[in-house]
Amino acid sequence: MNRWILSGLSCAVALALSACGEPDKPKPTLELPDKDPFPSTYQVPAANTLLIKGARILVGDGTELTHADVVVADGVIKAVGEGLQVPEGATLVDGRGKWLTPGLIDVHSHMGNYPAPATDNHADGNEMTSPVTAQVWTEHSVWPEDPQFEKALAGGVTTVQILPGSGNLIGGRGVTLKNVPSVTVQGMKFPGAPYSLKMACGENPKRVYGSKGQLPSTRMGNMAGYRNAWIEAAEYRKKWADYQKKIEAGEEADVPGRDLRLETLAGVLDGEIRVHNHCYKADEMAQMIDMSKEFGYEIAAFHHSVEAYKVAPQLAQEGICAVMWADWWGFKQEAFDMVRENIALVDYVKGCAIIHSDDPIQIQRLNQEVAKAMSAGNRLGLGLTGAQAIKWATLNPARSLGLEDKIGSVTEGKNADLVLWDADPMSVYAHAEKVWIDGSLRYDRLDASVAPTSDFNLGILQAGEVRP
């Protein structure tokens, strides 16, 4: 048999095998990390339809309605206007002589990861073991029974962003919570809220790591640390993108190894995780903006930005929010060049101005902080109203969290997070009288039975003691 015959036989055998349906090789399967391994378990509680009638409404977007009504059903604002009819079976709340605002939002809190009482064993907010700890998630440190949450609720705060501390260049993931009682943090997580990444400029990281004799010990060391991290993240992201591309083309490819630190940073580069950047000084904010463009990510907000007024037009142009105090200053060198008109000036150039607390006491009177900042602007002659100023604690923070389509204003279709005040919320004498979250009454100043208290507040019960 010559070689031509052998070759022909081989072809025939191959064709026969093919024709007989030799099983196709299974297509490779794409294996991607679970992006939501700790999902929210929060459910909107059932509540009666609600009509709040005749209130003066600071809408949250800069506008105001007088003697207006709000109808709430199924956790959502159904109607806003004058002379609305009482839906059948609805709970009627008389808002005449009172003020209604959206629930207040604090985008910089450490409740839960620095709970009360403050003890070393419970201080879980700062993983200061490496300058870049993007792998840690602050929700894993949050103690949901922290009694501070209910104090903030009594001040009208319905949504909070809990952030890691600022000891690191990149401190880890932040989480957005509804201010509701829960045994688990998953029961407080705002469904669908984007994660955030806490970054920190300036004195804190260089002090923490310089004192250990390691990088960074200077601001130039800070910048080198961030940039090295983003270079690693870009390479990691490309590795996963190449893997996904091959699998989708039907090619074999090994699943890349996971790295939790780089996974979070890659999420920022993909636009899925929002950067909230602690940064006091104007020159450092400008450098961080340049760096974000170098690596192709966006900054949602600069926090503690006491010098925001110096770069307010640039922040407005870039669409970056400035998160500020009304009057904190001078507690370290980078906090010295503050002006009380800071928030009002950012607002004046159509920027996204936000009030924040970073403090478990100040969060209880966030409306008064807004009023102080408004008054400073008015002493400058800006003519601000309460309706304009309240958006610093409502719609603007919602925007920084990527939740402006759900919360932050008294608007049809949004979540019914509402606060009824017994006086002008810009007054030091105003109290939050009732607070609703998703249309469910969570706090009533006149009825203590509405809001449960933390187990911690009950103390340690003794055997035989009457239980509450």
mmCIF file of N, CA, C and O in Angstrom, residues 201-203 219 278-288 302-311 315 332-337:
data_model
loop_
_atom_site.group_PDB
_atom_site.id
_atom_site.type_symbol
_atom_site.label_atom_id
_atom_site.label_comp_id
_atom_site.label_asym_id
_atom_site.label_seq_id
_atom_site.Cartn_x
_atom_site.Cartn_y
_atom_site.Cartn_z
ATOM 1 N N CYS A 201 -5.962 62.232 50.881
ATOM 2 C CA CYS A 201 -4.796 63.063 50.552
ATOM 3 C C CYS A 201 -4.110 63.507 51.845
ATOM 4 O O CYS A 201 -4.627 63.328 52.948
ATOM 5 N N GLY A 202 -2.957 64.138 51.675
ATOM 6 C CA GLY A 202 -2.401 65.006 52.684
ATOM 7 C C GLY A 202 -1.766 64.379 53.911
ATOM 8 O O GLY A 202 -1.103 63.355 53.856
ATOM 9 N N GLU A 203 -2.069 65.004 55.045
ATOM 10 C CA GLU A 203 -1.290 64.759 56.256
ATOM 11 C C GLU A 203 -1.481 63.360 56.848
ATOM 12 O O GLU A 203 -0.522 62.790 57.383
ATOM 13 N N ARG A 219 4.121 64.228 50.750
ATOM 14 C CA ARG A 219 3.018 64.293 49.778
ATOM 15 C C ARG A 219 3.444 63.704 48.431
ATOM 16 O O ARG A 219 2.616 63.127 47.718
ATOM 17 N N HIS A 278 -11.025 62.050 50.607
ATOM 18 C CA HIS A 278 -10.676 63.001 51.679
ATOM 19 C C HIS A 278 -9.535 63.886 51.161
ATOM 20 O O HIS A 278 -8.466 63.371 50.822
ATOM 21 N N CYS A 279 -9.765 65.208 51.058
ATOM 22 C CA CYS A 279 -8.738 66.092 50.481
ATOM 23 C C CYS A 279 -9.033 67.534 50.886
ATOM 24 O O CYS A 279 -10.010 68.122 50.433
ATOM 25 N N TYR A 280 -8.189 68.102 51.727
ATOM 26 C CA TYR A 280 -8.458 69.426 52.283
ATOM 27 C C TYR A 280 -8.059 70.561 51.327
ATOM 28 O O TYR A 280 -8.748 71.554 51.223
ATOM 29 N N LYS A 281 -6.892 70.410 50.674
ATOM 30 C CA LYS A 281 -6.250 71.557 50.037
ATOM 31 C C LYS A 281 -6.538 71.632 48.541
ATOM 32 O O LYS A 281 -6.618 70.611 47.851
ATOM 33 N N ALA A 282 -6.639 72.882 48.064
ATOM 34 C CA ALA A 282 -6.983 73.107 46.663
ATOM 35 C C ALA A 282 -5.937 72.515 45.718
ATOM 36 O O ALA A 282 -6.277 71.898 44.700
ATOM 37 N N ASP A 283 -4.643 72.706 46.047
ATOM 38 C CA ASP A 283 -3.604 72.222 45.130
ATOM 39 C C ASP A 283 -3.614 70.698 45.049
ATOM 40 O O ASP A 283 -3.406 70.111 43.973
ATOM 41 N N GLU A 284 -3.917 70.050 46.164
ATOM 42 C CA GLU A 284 -3.970 68.578 46.125
ATOM 43 C C GLU A 284 -5.199 68.084 45.366
ATOM 44 O O GLU A 284 -5.142 67.073 44.660
ATOM 45 N N MET A 285 -6.315 68.794 45.501
ATOM 46 C CA MET A 285 -7.501 68.400 44.718
ATOM 47 C C MET A 285 -7.184 68.468 43.232
ATOM 48 O O MET A 285 -7.560 67.562 42.460
ATOM 49 N N ALA A 286 -6.483 69.519 42.812
ATOM 50 C CA ALA A 286 -6.144 69.652 41.385
ATOM 51 C C ALA A 286 -5.247 68.497 40.937
ATOM 52 O O ALA A 286 -5.390 67.968 39.813
ATOM 53 N N GLN A 287 -4.326 68.078 41.793
ATOM 54 C CA GLN A 287 -3.447 66.954 41.439
ATOM 55 C C GLN A 287 -4.230 65.641 41.360
ATOM 56 O O GLN A 287 -3.980 64.808 40.479
ATOM 57 N N MET A 288 -5.166 65.472 42.275
ATOM 58 C CA MET A 288 -5.976 64.243 42.240
ATOM 59 C C MET A 288 -6.844 64.198 40.984
ATOM 60 O O MET A 288 -7.061 63.128 40.400
ATOM 61 N N PHE A 302 -14.888 65.286 46.781
ATOM 62 C CA PHE A 302 -13.789 65.554 47.708
ATOM 63 C C PHE A 302 -14.396 65.839 49.077
ATOM 64 O O PHE A 302 -15.256 66.725 49.213
ATOM 65 N N HIS A 303 -13.945 65.122 50.089
ATOM 66 C CA HIS A 303 -14.461 65.307 51.448
ATOM 67 C C HIS A 303 -13.506 66.164 52.280
ATOM 68 O O HIS A 303 -12.302 66.188 52.027
ATOM 69 N N HIS A 304 -14.071 66.844 53.291
ATOM 70 C CA HIS A 304 -13.308 67.749 54.166
ATOM 71 C C HIS A 304 -12.627 68.856 53.345
ATOM 72 O O HIS A 304 -11.583 69.379 53.739
ATOM 73 N N SER A 305 -13.209 69.227 52.232
ATOM 74 C CA SER A 305 -12.529 70.127 51.281
ATOM 75 C C SER A 305 -12.640 71.574 51.769
ATOM 76 O O SER A 305 -13.388 72.380 51.206
ATOM 77 N N VAL A 306 -11.852 71.915 52.770
ATOM 78 C CA VAL A 306 -11.934 73.252 53.379
ATOM 79 C C VAL A 306 -11.458 74.346 52.422
ATOM 80 O O VAL A 306 -11.786 75.509 52.595
ATOM 81 N N GLU A 307 -10.692 73.969 51.398
ATOM 82 C CA GLU A 307 -10.247 74.961 50.412
ATOM 83 C C GLU A 307 -10.998 74.812 49.090
ATOM 84 O O GLU A 307 -10.523 75.265 48.049
ATOM 85 N N ALA A 308 -12.173 74.232 49.123
ATOM 86 C CA ALA A 308 -12.938 74.031 47.877
ATOM 87 C C ALA A 308 -13.253 75.364 47.208
ATOM 88 O O ALA A 308 -13.302 75.442 45.976
ATOM 89 N N TYR A 309 -13.463 76.401 48.017
ATOM 90 C CA TYR A 309 -13.807 77.703 47.440
ATOM 91 C C TYR A 309 -12.732 78.220 46.489
ATOM 92 O O TYR A 309 -13.010 79.011 45.587
ATOM 93 N N LYS A 310 -11.483 77.763 46.682
ATOM 94 C CA LYS A 310 -10.397 78.238 45.812
ATOM 95 C C LYS A 310 -10.448 77.611 44.420
ATOM 96 O O LYS A 310 -9.890 78.160 43.468
ATOM 97 N N VAL A 311 -11.058 76.427 44.327
ATOM 98 C CA VAL A 311 -11.114 75.724 43.035
ATOM 99 C C VAL A 311 -12.569 75.409 42.668
ATOM 100 O O VAL A 311 -12.831 74.486 41.892
ATOM 101 N N LEU A 315 -14.111 72.471 40.140
ATOM 102 C CA LEU A 315 -14.917 71.350 40.636
ATOM 103 C C LEU A 315 -16.261 71.289 39.925
ATOM 104 O O LEU A 315 -16.734 70.219 39.549
ATOM 105 N N LYS A 332 -5.566 71.099 62.306
ATOM 106 C CA LYS A 332 -4.249 70.702 61.795
ATOM 107 C C LYS A 332 -3.902 71.658 60.666
ATOM 108 O O LYS A 332 -4.754 72.399 60.177
ATOM 109 N N GLN A 333 -2.639 71.605 60.230
ATOM 110 C CA GLN A 333 -2.171 72.637 59.298
ATOM 111 C C GLN A 333 -2.998 72.686 58.023
ATOM 112 O O GLN A 333 -3.360 73.756 57.528
ATOM 113 N N GLU A 334 -3.338 71.505 57.454
ATOM 114 C CA GLU A 334 -4.049 71.509 56.181
ATOM 115 C C GLU A 334 -5.501 71.973 56.323
ATOM 116 O O GLU A 334 -6.191 72.129 55.324
ATOM 117 N N ALA A 335 -5.946 72.189 57.552
ATOM 118 C CA ALA A 335 -7.320 72.649 57.775
ATOM 119 C C ALA A 335 -7.384 74.140 58.101
ATOM 120 O O ALA A 335 -8.438 74.645 58.477
ATOM 121 N N PHE A 336 -6.279 74.850 57.962
ATOM 122 C CA PHE A 336 -6.253 76.235 58.427
ATOM 123 C C PHE A 336 -6.950 77.222 57.496
ATOM 124 O O PHE A 336 -7.546 78.181 57.954
ATOM 125 N N ASP A 337 -6.862 77.014 56.180
ATOM 126 C CA ASP A 337 -7.307 78.087 55.279
ATOM 127 C C ASP A 337 -8.772 77.917 54.895
ATOM 128 O O ASP A 337 -9.131 77.938 53.727
#
